[in-house]
XYZ file of C-alpha atoms in Angstrom:
403
model
C 27.622 135.062 30.968
C 28.701 138.047 32.950
C 32.365 138.653 32.870
C 34.638 139.615 35.676
C 37.165 142.359 35.588
C 39.284 141.163 38.453
C 41.977 138.618 38.643
C 42.572 136.444 41.571
C 46.045 137.843 41.970
C 44.602 140.551 43.981
C 44.638 143.405 41.679
C 41.500 144.303 39.928
C 41.214 142.226 36.941
C 38.310 142.034 35.145
C 36.710 140.403 32.784
C 33.956 142.124 33.567
C 32.648 140.957 35.886
C 30.191 142.327 36.910
C 26.573 141.361 35.945
C 22.405 139.402 34.761
C 14.812 136.656 34.218
C 12.214 136.078 34.953
C 11.327 135.252 38.344
C 11.263 131.669 38.980
C 9.787 129.640 41.603
C 12.506 129.223 43.938
C 13.433 126.607 46.381
C 13.028 122.973 46.553
C 10.906 121.871 49.445
C 13.926 120.487 51.241
C 15.675 123.822 51.166
C 12.652 125.683 52.389
C 12.169 123.223 55.187
C 15.779 123.545 56.247
C 15.579 127.302 56.452
C 12.283 127.128 58.244
C 14.017 125.008 60.821
C 16.843 127.518 61.110
C 14.438 130.370 61.578
C 12.809 128.410 64.346
C 16.149 128.034 66.046
C 16.642 131.762 66.047
C 13.188 132.449 67.258
C 13.840 130.305 70.296
C 17.041 132.063 71.216
C 17.267 132.808 74.891
C 18.346 136.391 74.547
C 15.781 136.995 71.894
C 18.007 139.135 69.683
C 18.602 136.589 66.961
C 21.326 138.010 64.747
C 20.005 141.484 64.993
C 23.302 142.903 66.148
C 24.931 141.641 62.984
C 27.749 140.131 64.920
C 27.422 136.553 64.093
C 24.170 135.321 65.393
C 22.489 134.699 68.647
C 25.636 133.755 70.427
C 27.373 134.219 73.711
C 30.965 135.406 73.810
C 32.215 132.046 72.645
C 29.801 132.017 69.774
C 27.749 129.192 71.182
C 23.993 129.388 71.249
C 21.691 126.919 72.880
C 19.396 126.385 69.915
C 21.641 127.079 66.954
C 22.815 124.319 64.655
C 26.136 122.826 65.583
C 29.044 124.914 64.405
C 31.237 123.590 61.623
C 34.979 123.867 62.124
C 35.189 126.117 59.106
C 33.333 127.572 56.186
C 34.765 128.331 52.744
C 34.209 131.570 50.856
C 35.032 132.005 47.181
C 37.046 135.188 46.812
C 39.184 137.227 44.500
C 42.758 137.367 45.696
C 44.910 140.290 46.732
C 43.279 143.320 48.230
C 39.847 141.777 47.801
C 40.555 138.715 49.923
C 42.794 140.701 52.228
C 40.162 143.293 53.032
C 37.473 140.648 53.537
C 39.731 138.647 55.808
C 40.769 141.608 57.896
C 37.417 143.363 58.166
C 34.935 140.478 58.149
C 36.436 136.982 58.442
C 38.750 137.566 61.389
C 36.088 139.239 63.567
C 33.662 136.483 62.537
C 36.113 133.795 63.620
C 36.881 135.622 66.825
C 33.205 135.764 67.724
C 32.032 132.376 66.523
C 35.174 130.216 66.623
C 34.537 129.162 63.021
C 37.533 129.449 60.693
C 37.043 131.029 57.293
C 38.932 129.567 54.343
C 39.137 131.265 50.963
C 38.911 129.635 47.547
C 40.330 131.756 44.731
C 38.846 129.699 41.907
C 37.756 131.942 39.050
C 34.174 132.823 39.699
C 32.957 131.598 36.314
C 34.612 128.233 36.938
C 33.140 128.140 40.434
C 29.695 128.838 39.004
C 30.020 125.673 36.941
C 31.384 123.684 39.871
C 28.474 124.719 42.089
C 25.962 123.921 39.362
C 27.453 120.500 38.748
C 27.509 119.677 42.448
C 23.855 120.600 42.872
C 22.840 118.667 39.749
C 24.647 115.622 41.149
C 23.100 116.144 44.596
C 26.495 116.764 46.170
C 27.509 119.473 48.590
C 28.772 122.621 46.839
C 32.529 123.343 46.847
C 32.069 126.594 48.791
C 29.668 127.697 51.488
C 29.535 131.343 50.453
C 29.800 132.494 46.848
C 31.252 136.018 46.579
C 30.797 137.221 43.031
C 29.774 140.135 40.890
C 26.182 141.273 41.145
C 25.116 140.258 37.633
C 26.579 136.790 38.130
C 24.831 136.428 41.474
C 21.592 137.213 39.687
C 22.372 134.783 36.919
C 23.103 132.065 39.472
C 19.825 132.838 41.234
C 18.122 132.265 37.887
C 19.900 128.914 37.682
C 18.433 127.981 41.078
C 21.873 127.703 42.631
C 21.216 130.051 45.543
C 19.556 129.165 48.812
C 17.313 132.106 49.734
C 18.603 134.193 52.596
C 16.646 133.685 55.793
C 15.716 137.166 56.979
C 15.659 135.959 60.573
C 19.367 135.165 60.138
C 20.442 137.907 57.750
C 18.722 140.582 59.767
C 20.901 143.423 58.508
C 18.924 143.302 55.262
C 16.661 145.818 56.988
C 19.465 148.383 57.010
C 20.568 148.031 53.406
C 20.104 150.510 50.581
C 17.583 149.423 47.964
C 20.384 148.658 45.534
C 21.660 145.923 47.821
C 18.477 143.863 47.620
C 17.625 142.097 44.342
C 14.326 142.889 42.716
C 12.851 139.408 42.804
C 9.404 138.364 43.906
C 9.550 135.501 46.291
C 12.851 135.498 48.125
C 16.109 137.339 48.700
C 18.639 135.028 47.055
C 21.705 137.239 47.464
C 22.827 140.486 49.006
C 24.983 143.154 47.384
C 27.420 144.360 49.994
C 29.098 147.363 48.364
C 28.842 149.307 45.142
C 31.024 150.976 42.543
C 30.658 153.062 39.410
C 32.368 152.968 36.061
C 33.285 156.653 36.265
C 35.096 158.541 33.521
C 38.657 158.101 34.728
C 41.402 160.158 33.115
C 44.990 161.312 32.929
C 45.206 165.124 33.074
C 48.456 165.346 31.100
C 47.109 163.149 28.318
C 43.913 165.187 28.178
C 45.905 168.411 27.920
C 47.941 167.008 25.062
C 44.719 166.186 23.223
C 42.393 169.054 24.042
C 44.664 171.764 25.443
C 42.957 171.424 28.817
C 43.459 169.062 31.710
C 39.743 169.235 32.480
C 37.839 166.032 31.695
C 35.030 165.951 29.140
C 31.661 166.967 30.550
C 29.801 164.459 28.387
C 30.579 160.990 27.095
C 29.573 162.433 23.706
C 32.580 164.775 23.823
C 34.844 161.749 23.426
C 33.329 160.914 20.047
C 35.591 163.373 18.249
C 38.660 163.055 16.029
C 40.980 164.426 18.697
C 40.245 161.396 20.905
C 41.272 158.880 18.234
C 42.763 155.839 20.024
C 42.732 157.787 23.307
C 39.737 156.082 24.943
C 39.718 152.720 26.702
C 37.033 150.109 27.265
C 36.616 146.947 29.266
C 36.348 143.666 27.425
C 32.885 143.390 25.887
C 32.353 147.041 26.856
C 31.544 145.700 30.254
C 30.202 148.467 32.440
C 29.345 150.751 29.519
C 26.127 149.301 28.123
C 23.837 151.538 30.189
C 25.807 154.495 28.814
C 25.365 153.286 25.220
C 21.652 152.994 26.041
C 21.485 156.477 27.539
C 23.362 158.108 24.674
C 21.190 156.421 22.040
C 17.969 156.954 24.010
C 17.249 153.275 23.473
C 16.377 150.877 26.315
C 18.472 147.738 26.266
C 15.333 145.562 26.223
C 14.201 147.092 22.926
C 13.524 144.802 19.971
C 15.657 147.045 17.792
C 19.080 147.915 19.207
C 20.470 149.375 15.996
C 20.747 152.830 17.597
C 22.783 151.325 20.455
C 25.082 149.605 18.001
C 25.408 152.875 16.070
C 26.850 154.365 19.264
C 29.519 151.681 19.294
C 30.335 152.549 15.686
C 30.780 156.182 16.659
C 33.087 155.328 19.563
C 35.084 152.733 17.632
C 37.780 155.127 16.234
C 38.415 156.477 19.727
C 38.985 153.122 21.400
C 42.718 152.513 21.595
C 42.744 149.879 24.294
C 40.373 147.138 25.441
C 41.254 145.282 28.609
C 40.645 144.611 32.243
C 41.039 146.692 35.378
C 44.760 146.126 35.553
C 45.597 147.088 31.993
C 43.155 149.996 31.841
C 44.574 151.399 35.058
C 48.119 151.113 33.769
C 47.205 152.681 30.420
C 45.655 155.694 32.136
C 48.468 156.119 34.634
C 51.049 155.985 31.862
C 49.046 158.330 29.635
C 48.843 155.779 26.844
C 45.124 156.493 26.773
C 43.548 159.673 28.066
C 40.429 158.222 29.662
C 38.178 155.205 30.148
C 35.146 154.093 32.147
C 36.918 152.537 35.119
C 35.960 151.417 38.603
C 37.127 154.420 40.552
C 39.068 152.759 43.340
C 41.626 151.527 40.776
C 43.165 155.009 40.632
C 42.755 156.003 44.274
C 46.312 155.205 45.350
C 47.797 156.944 42.311
C 45.610 159.983 42.941
C 46.626 160.158 46.575
C 50.268 159.838 45.513
C 49.895 162.992 43.422
C 49.788 161.434 39.987
C 47.834 163.491 37.410
C 44.821 161.207 37.399
C 41.216 161.624 38.435
C 37.654 160.596 37.760
C 34.315 162.278 37.239
C 30.715 161.542 36.367
C 29.786 162.953 32.957
C 26.431 164.656 32.661
C 24.757 161.466 31.470
C 25.956 159.567 34.544
C 27.828 156.278 34.770
C 27.038 152.623 35.302
C 26.396 151.399 38.833
C 27.344 147.893 39.921
C 28.274 145.955 43.043
C 29.509 142.625 44.362
C 27.258 140.150 46.123
C 27.252 137.066 48.331
C 24.918 134.085 48.420
C 24.816 130.608 49.929
C 24.689 127.758 47.384
C 22.085 125.037 47.834
C 22.776 121.477 49.073
C 24.721 122.474 52.179
C 24.230 120.853 55.542
C 21.912 122.672 57.900
C 24.861 123.664 60.048
C 27.004 125.062 57.236
C 24.062 126.841 55.648
C 23.100 128.502 58.893
C 26.575 129.735 59.784
C 27.301 130.785 56.210
C 24.248 133.017 56.294
C 25.420 134.340 59.642
C 28.694 135.181 57.872
C 26.815 137.151 55.214
C 24.904 138.960 57.938
C 28.213 139.717 59.577
C 29.539 141.181 56.317
C 26.419 143.354 56.063
C 26.649 144.765 59.601
C 27.333 148.505 59.733
C 30.187 148.239 62.229
C 32.064 145.761 60.045
C 31.212 147.572 56.819
C 32.689 150.777 58.254
C 36.033 149.012 58.534
C 35.644 147.223 55.202
C 34.958 150.445 53.304
C 38.312 151.822 54.460
C 40.304 148.747 53.489
C 38.519 148.208 50.155
C 38.021 151.842 49.151
C 34.453 151.340 48.023
C 31.149 152.577 49.456
C 29.205 150.002 51.428
C 25.483 149.304 51.095
C 24.441 149.250 54.746
C 22.821 152.675 55.090
C 24.259 153.042 58.593
C 27.846 152.597 57.452
C 30.053 155.624 57.905
C 31.600 156.459 54.508
C 35.150 157.706 54.154
C 35.439 161.496 54.012
C 36.603 161.449 50.397
C 33.462 159.579 49.365
C 30.865 161.905 50.864
C 30.764 164.671 48.251
C 31.882 162.579 45.291
C 28.886 161.282 43.293
C 31.078 158.478 41.964
C 30.728 156.965 45.433
C 27.013 156.456 46.127
C 26.520 156.922 49.851
C 22.775 157.647 50.058
C 19.627 156.721 48.147
C 19.707 159.987 46.194
C 23.176 159.168 44.874
C 21.989 155.769 43.620
C 19.114 157.366 41.709
C 21.473 159.443 39.572
C 23.449 156.440 38.307
C 22.757 154.215 35.314
C 21.680 150.592 35.646
C 20.322 147.814 33.520
C 17.670 145.279 34.493
C 19.664 142.217 35.518
C 17.165 139.820 33.927
C 17.580 141.664 30.635
C 21.333 141.593 31.104
C 21.350 137.863 31.719
C 19.275 137.111 28.662
C 20.596 139.637 26.172
C 24.193 140.529 27.026
C 25.796 137.669 25.040
C 24.315 139.197 21.877
C 25.503 142.673 22.882
C 29.028 141.423 23.514
C 29.111 139.630 20.175
C 28.021 142.778 18.356
C 30.613 144.887 20.180
C 33.396 142.495 19.258
C 32.288 142.386 15.621
C 32.323 146.168 15.399
C 35.711 146.344 17.110
C 37.110 143.657 14.853
C 38.039 141.509 17.792
């Protein structure tokens, strides 16, 4: 099961959250029929623009549309707390409510717990506990494989057409979820700690440079080496779907003496800021405030690259037609360039609508992918392979680390 590196207290936590078949035949007939009906509603819209403007559907100023399903009083979105919920509320939920009149409530249940709650509800033919599941990309893929996700209706989520390729899952027969922004596990470092170790404040140019005696206990990792498996693969020249992963595991053995801390976003960030460790693969926005405050921290992409991930939204099955429709309108709203331009500022991460204006500090920093070329230079793992094989990888990592 993919882990999550964020806590719901608002600060990045992590368990790693971030990641996960085979294609599977998707929807039940009832779900398909419901969405077909919704698409028909949009097609009949008087102004003919459907949700193409990304602002909440074919609505007038009050949010009412002649042929749209009745609006629910509210929808519920699962969210991480703190800056995550705050940025979503400010940049997406409040404008959505203003335009549609539908309140947005947030549920901070741990995403792994929520996955189970949604699955149980669907198995018992009950309505799911949330209308929109906001989760890490690998988990969204895993939940698609569990048949928890109602496919997105492209006549509702029209902003799909503007998204980078990374935002759209590579599945055959539907678009079950949408990845709304991305991040990398860049090599993040403390300049003073590096200088104490190497005599230079410059970061290593290669991940391999860290596998030396001078970095003993000076390197950090996420739990289960979350976010680093594509790097292990790259360094060992061994695809993660190989039958024999001994070369990958040998890489872990080589890094093991250097790893002085294993934790989540919060603890890794603190360890770097305090110089307790010199560097770690860390989601780059964790250090942005400290960097802007003049602390001796920074991040870079080593020559091998770094792992690319993102967070996604989907609509669980078994919702009423009304809630399903407006929840997909919400996702379309979150994918609209004008709202993503505000969200990227409040969240500090690059958005996946190709028409979103990135922050100035993101444009020339390859840690922030802002065009298709940037995405191509980053490391990824097939999410089906991740879903099927990562439990074994995590077990092996923890054995080697003596956890």
